[in-house]
Coordinates of C-alpha atoms and ligand atoms in Angstrom, one line a residue:
X170 CA 3.9 60.1 60.6
X171 CA 1.9 56.8 60.3
X172 CA -1.4 55.8 58.5
X173 CA -3.8 55.4 60.9
X174 CA -5.2 52.3 59.7
X175 CA -3.1 48.6 58.4
X176 CA -5.8 48.2 55.3
X177 CA -7.0 51.3 52.9
X178 CA -10.6 50.5 52.1
X179 CA -11.6 54.0 51.0
X180 CA -10.8 57.6 51.3
X181 CA -13.6 58.5 53.1
X182 CA -12.2 58.5 56.5
X183 CA -8.3 59.2 55.3
X184 CA -6.8 62.6 56.8
X185 CA -5.3 65.5 54.7
X186 CA -2.0 64.5 56.8
X187 CA -2.0 61.0 55.5
X188 CA -3.4 61.7 51.8
X189 CA -0.1 64.0 51.8
X190 CA 2.1 61.2 53.8
X191 CA 1.0 59.0 50.5
X192 CA 1.6 61.4 48.1
X193 CA 5.0 62.7 49.0
X194 CA 6.1 59.0 49.8
X195 CA 4.8 58.2 45.9
X196 CA 7.2 60.9 45.0
X197 CA 10.2 59.3 45.7
X198 CA 9.1 55.9 44.5
X199 CA 8.0 57.7 41.2
X200 CA 11.9 58.4 40.7
X201 CA 12.7 54.7 41.0
X202 CA 10.1 54.0 38.0
X203 CA 12.5 56.2 35.8
X204 CA 15.6 54.7 36.6
X205 CA 17.2 52.0 34.2
X206 CA 17.0 49.5 36.9
X207 CA 13.5 49.8 38.4
X208 CA 14.0 47.6 41.6
X209 CA 14.4 48.4 45.2
X210 CA 14.9 45.5 47.9
X211 CA 12.0 47.4 50.4
X212 CA 9.2 44.6 50.3
X213 CA 11.6 41.5 50.3
X214 CA 10.0 38.8 52.0
X215 CA 6.6 40.3 51.9
X216 CA 3.9 38.2 49.8
X217 CA 1.1 39.9 47.9
X218 CA -2.0 38.2 46.9
X219 CA -3.7 40.2 43.7
X220 CA -7.4 38.9 44.3
X221 CA -9.2 40.3 40.9
X222 CA -12.9 39.1 40.6
X223 CA -13.4 41.8 38.1
X224 CA -11.5 42.7 34.9
X225 CA -8.5 45.3 35.3
X226 CA -6.0 46.5 33.0
X227 CA -4.4 49.2 34.7
X228 CA -5.0 48.5 38.4
X229 CA -3.9 45.0 38.0
X230 CA -1.0 45.3 36.1
X231 CA 0.3 48.6 37.9
X232 CA -0.1 47.0 41.3
X233 CA 1.6 43.7 39.7
X234 CA 4.7 46.0 38.9
X235 CA 4.6 48.1 42.1
X236 CA 5.0 44.8 44.0
X237 CA 7.8 43.6 41.5
X238 CA 9.8 46.6 41.8
X239 CA 9.5 46.6 45.5
X240 CA 10.9 43.4 45.4
X241 CA 7.7 41.5 46.9
X242 CA 6.5 37.9 46.3
X243 CA 3.4 38.2 44.3
X244 CA 0.5 36.1 43.6
X245 CA -2.3 36.5 40.9
X246 CA -5.6 35.5 41.3
X247 CA -8.4 34.8 38.4
X248 CA -11.8 33.2 39.5
X249 CA -12.1 31.8 35.9
X250 CA -9.4 29.3 36.6
X251 CA -9.7 28.8 40.1
X252 CA -12.0 26.9 42.4
X253 CA -14.5 29.5 42.5
X254 CA -15.7 28.1 39.4
X255 CA -16.3 24.2 41.7
X256 CA -18.5 26.8 44.0
X257 CA -15.9 27.9 46.7
X258 CA -16.8 30.7 48.6
X259 CA -14.6 34.1 48.7
X260 CA -14.2 33.6 52.3
X261 CA -12.7 29.9 52.1
X262 CA -10.9 31.0 48.9
X263 CA -8.9 33.8 50.7
X264 CA -8.4 32.0 54.3
X265 CA -7.0 28.8 52.0
X266 CA -4.4 31.5 50.3
X267 CA -3.6 32.9 53.3
X268 CA -2.9 29.7 54.8
X269 CA 0.4 29.3 52.4
X270 CA 1.5 32.5 54.3
X271 CA 0.7 35.8 52.6
X272 CA 0.6 39.5 54.0
X273 CA -1.2 41.3 52.1
X274 CA -4.5 41.3 49.7
X275 CA -5.3 43.8 47.0
X276 CA -8.7 42.9 46.0
X277 CA -11.2 44.4 43.2
X278 CA -15.0 42.7 43.2
X279 CA -18.0 43.9 41.8
X280 CA -19.9 44.3 45.2
X281 CA -19.3 47.1 47.4
X282 CA -18.0 46.1 50.9
X283 CA -16.1 42.9 49.8
X284 CA -12.6 44.7 51.0
X285 CA -14.1 45.5 54.4
X286 CA -15.5 42.2 54.6
X287 CA -12.2 40.6 54.0
X288 CA -10.8 42.3 56.9
X289 CA -12.9 39.9 59.1
X290 CA -11.8 36.9 57.4
X291 CA -8.1 37.3 57.2
X292 CA -5.3 38.5 59.0
X293 CA -3.6 40.0 56.3
X294 CA -3.6 43.9 55.2
X295 CA -6.6 44.6 52.6
X296 CA -6.0 47.1 49.9
X297 CA -9.1 48.0 47.8
X298 CA -8.6 48.1 44.1
X299 CA -12.3 48.9 43.4
X300 CA -15.4 47.5 45.1
X301 CA -18.9 48.0 43.1
X302 CA -19.8 51.6 43.1
X303 CA -18.3 52.4 46.5
X304 CA -14.5 53.1 46.4
X305 CA -11.4 53.0 44.3
X306 CA -8.9 54.8 46.8
X307 CA -5.6 54.0 44.9
X308 CA -7.4 55.7 41.7
X309 CA -8.2 58.8 43.4
X310 CA -4.7 58.8 45.0
X311 CA -3.3 58.6 41.6
X312 CA -5.6 61.4 40.3
X313 CA -4.5 63.8 43.0
X314 CA -1.1 63.1 42.8
X315 CA -1.3 63.5 39.2
X316 CA -3.3 67.0 39.6
X317 CA -0.5 68.0 42.4
X318 CA 2.6 67.4 40.1
X319 CA 1.0 69.3 37.2
X320 CA -0.8 72.3 39.2
X321 CA 1.6 72.3 42.1
X322 CA -1.0 72.4 44.5
X323 CA -4.5 70.9 45.2
X324 CA -6.1 73.4 47.7
X325 CA -8.5 76.1 45.5
X326 CA -8.5 74.5 42.7
X327 CA -11.7 73.6 40.6
X328 CA -12.3 69.9 39.7
X329 CA -15.1 68.9 37.4
X330 CA -15.9 65.3 37.7
X331 CA -18.0 64.5 34.7
X332 CA -20.3 61.6 33.9
X333 CA -21.7 58.4 35.5
X334 CA -21.6 60.0 39.3
X335 CA -24.0 57.4 40.5
X336 CA -22.1 54.4 39.5
X337 CA -18.5 55.2 39.8
X338 CA -16.4 54.2 42.8
X339 CA -13.6 56.7 41.2
X340 CA -16.0 59.5 41.3
X341 CA -16.7 58.6 45.2
X342 CA -13.2 58.3 46.0
X343 CA -11.9 61.5 44.1
X344 CA -14.8 63.7 46.0
X345 CA -13.5 62.4 49.2
X346 CA -9.9 62.9 48.5
X347 CA -10.1 66.3 46.6
X348 CA -12.6 67.8 49.4
X349 CA -10.2 66.7 52.1
X350 CA -7.1 68.6 50.3
X351 CA -9.3 71.7 50.0
X352 CA -10.2 71.6 46.0
X353 CA -13.6 72.9 45.4
X354 CA -15.4 70.1 43.6
X355 CA -18.3 69.9 41.4
X356 CA -20.2 66.8 39.7
X357 CA -22.0 66.9 36.2
X358 CA -24.1 63.9 34.6
X359 CA -27.6 63.6 33.4
X360 CA -29.9 63.4 36.4
X361 CA -30.6 59.7 36.2
X362 CA -26.8 59.2 36.6
X363 CA -26.6 61.5 39.6
X364 CA -27.0 59.7 43.1
X365 CA -30.2 60.9 45.3
X366 CA -29.2 64.1 47.5
X367 CA -25.6 63.9 45.9
X368 CA -25.4 67.5 47.2
X369 CA -25.0 66.1 50.7
X370 CA -21.6 65.2 49.5
X371 CA -20.7 68.8 49.6
X372 CA -20.1 69.2 46.0
X373 CA -21.5 71.4 43.2
X374 CA -23.9 69.6 41.0
X375 CA -24.8 70.5 37.4
X376 CA -26.8 68.8 34.6
X377 CA -25.3 71.5 32.3
X378 CA -22.0 70.5 31.1
X379 CA -21.1 74.1 29.6
X380 CA -22.2 75.7 32.7
X381 CA -20.1 72.9 34.8
X382 CA -17.0 73.5 33.4
X383 CA -16.7 77.1 32.8
X384 CA -13.5 78.3 34.6
X385 CA -12.7 74.9 35.7
X386 CA -8.8 73.9 36.4
X387 CA -9.4 70.4 36.0
X388 CA -11.7 68.3 34.1
X389 CA -11.8 64.1 35.1
X390 CA -13.9 62.5 32.5
X391 CA -15.6 59.1 33.7
X392 CA -16.3 56.2 31.3
X393 CA -20.0 55.9 30.2
X394 CA -20.9 52.1 31.1
X395 CA -23.0 51.4 27.8
X396 CA -24.9 48.9 29.8
X397 CA -26.8 51.9 31.3
X398 CA -28.1 52.6 27.9
X399 CA -29.9 49.3 28.1
X400 CA -31.2 50.1 31.9
X401 CA -33.1 53.2 30.4
X402 CA -30.5 55.7 32.1
X403 CA -29.6 57.0 29.0
X404 CA -32.0 58.2 26.2
X405 CA -29.0 57.2 23.6
X406 CA -25.3 57.2 23.3
X407 CA -25.3 60.2 20.5
X408 CA -27.2 62.1 22.8
X409 CA -24.9 61.7 25.7
X410 CA -22.3 62.6 23.4
X411 CA -23.8 65.7 22.3
X412 CA -24.7 67.0 25.9
X413 CA -21.9 65.5 28.1
X414 CA -19.1 64.6 25.5
X415 CA -15.7 66.7 26.3
X416 CA -15.1 68.2 22.8
X417 CA -12.2 70.5 21.7
X418 CA -15.1 73.1 21.1
X419 CA -15.8 73.0 24.9
X420 CA -12.1 73.1 26.1
X421 CA -12.5 76.9 25.5
X422 CA -14.5 77.4 28.3
X423 CA -12.0 75.9 30.9
X424 CA -9.4 77.9 33.1
X425 CA -5.9 78.7 31.3
X426 CA -3.4 75.9 32.1
X427 CA -6.3 73.4 32.4
X428 CA -5.9 69.7 32.9
X429 CA -7.8 66.7 31.0
X430 CA -8.0 63.4 33.0
X431 CA -9.7 60.1 32.4
X432 CA -9.2 56.9 34.8
X433 CA -9.8 54.7 31.7
X434 CA -10.7 52.8 30.0
X435 CA -11.7 55.4 27.7
X436 CA -14.8 55.2 25.0
X437 CA -13.1 57.4 22.4
X438 CA -16.1 59.2 20.6
X439 CA -18.4 58.9 23.4
X440 CA -17.5 60.8 26.6
X441 CA -14.2 62.2 25.0
X442 CA -13.1 63.1 21.6
X443 CA -10.0 61.8 20.6
X444 CA -8.7 65.4 20.0
X445 CA -9.5 65.8 23.9
X446 CA -7.8 62.6 24.9
X447 CA -4.6 63.4 23.1
X448 CA -4.5 67.0 23.9
X449 CA -1.2 68.7 25.1
X450 CA -2.9 69.4 28.3
X451 CA -4.3 65.7 28.8
X452 CA -2.4 63.9 31.4
X453 CA -4.1 60.4 30.9
X454 CA -1.0 58.6 30.5
X455 CA 0.9 60.1 33.1
X456 CA -2.0 59.0 35.7
X457 CA -1.1 55.8 34.5
X458 CA 2.5 55.7 35.1
X459 CA 2.1 57.9 38.5
X460 CA -0.8 54.9 39.7
X461 CA 2.6 52.6 39.9
X462 CA 4.4 55.2 42.4
X463 CA 1.1 55.5 44.4
X464 CA 0.6 51.7 45.0
X465 CA 4.2 51.6 46.1
X466 CA 4.0 54.1 48.4
X467 CA 0.4 52.4 49.3
X468 CA 2.1 48.8 49.7
X469 CA 5.2 50.0 51.4
X470 CA 3.0 52.2 54.0
X471 CA 0.8 49.5 54.9
X472 CA 3.3 46.9 55.3
X473 CA 4.8 48.3 58.4
X474 CA 8.4 48.2 57.1
X475 CA 10.5 50.7 58.9
X476 CA 12.6 52.4 56.1
X477 CA 13.0 52.4 52.4
X478 CA 16.0 50.6 51.3
X479 CA 18.0 51.2 47.9
Ligands
CP775 N1 -8.6 53.1 35.9 C1 -8.9 51.5 36.4 O1 -9.5 51.2 37.3 O2 -8.7 50.8 35.2 P1 -9.0 49.2 35.0 O3 -10.2 48.9 35.4 O4 -8.4 49.1 33.7 O5 -8.1 48.9 36.3

């Protein structure tokens, strides 16, 4: 069993067998992270460029650590201290770095479609680390992995994605991945932050949080981007918190053995109260740890290496 593409651009066209392959491979890498010496020689000789045109804490560090723990050579790239400041284009930037002989590019960019565009510019394997409002496939894979680890399954679970559904690449990738794996998916947010014809994604749609989370197994709470208020899409932060904030009181509506998730970064006291973020049913920090194992699995499977060593 192999992945059908040598790039990971999104989860929209990734099959259940491929998702299972990535999650199962990540299980073996997850064990390596807990070892005293967290390093295997699996990607020795492979060079990975981390091309982050947009800020990131979790994804960038997680990819960097995943690469180092697989013994790959890694290059960090920040446009702020590069010749992008002198006007060099994205295409020329990547082609010049590839001329120094790299194998894979992990890219984050504020424009949707940049990872796809890069597949036409260079020979390297491309991994999408978040492109505009389009997709964030490794985030969704780590979310699926974390749910499967906690609940023992994905099929049949009721998962509610809450917040800025319209602009969230995490929501979009989660919808594709969760539906492919047989979960029942609902989205909930203010009508101004729901995409046009969102029901065509095959999800249940709510604008009332209390109704949405009734009997939910998993709630995945998205960061509310405060600039949306300036754009007139939110009445006020306080009203958003009253209507859509996940509070301790609201946890009573969830199914027994519920799971709380958030991809980070969190606005504590806005979309999630500290009580919920730090609740014993929260897997927010486990998501971050599991993200490294998912990224190790994706790097390994896309690298075309035949077997895992060490
Ligand atoms: N979840 C996530 O993508 O976080 P970062 O923006 O910090 O990478």
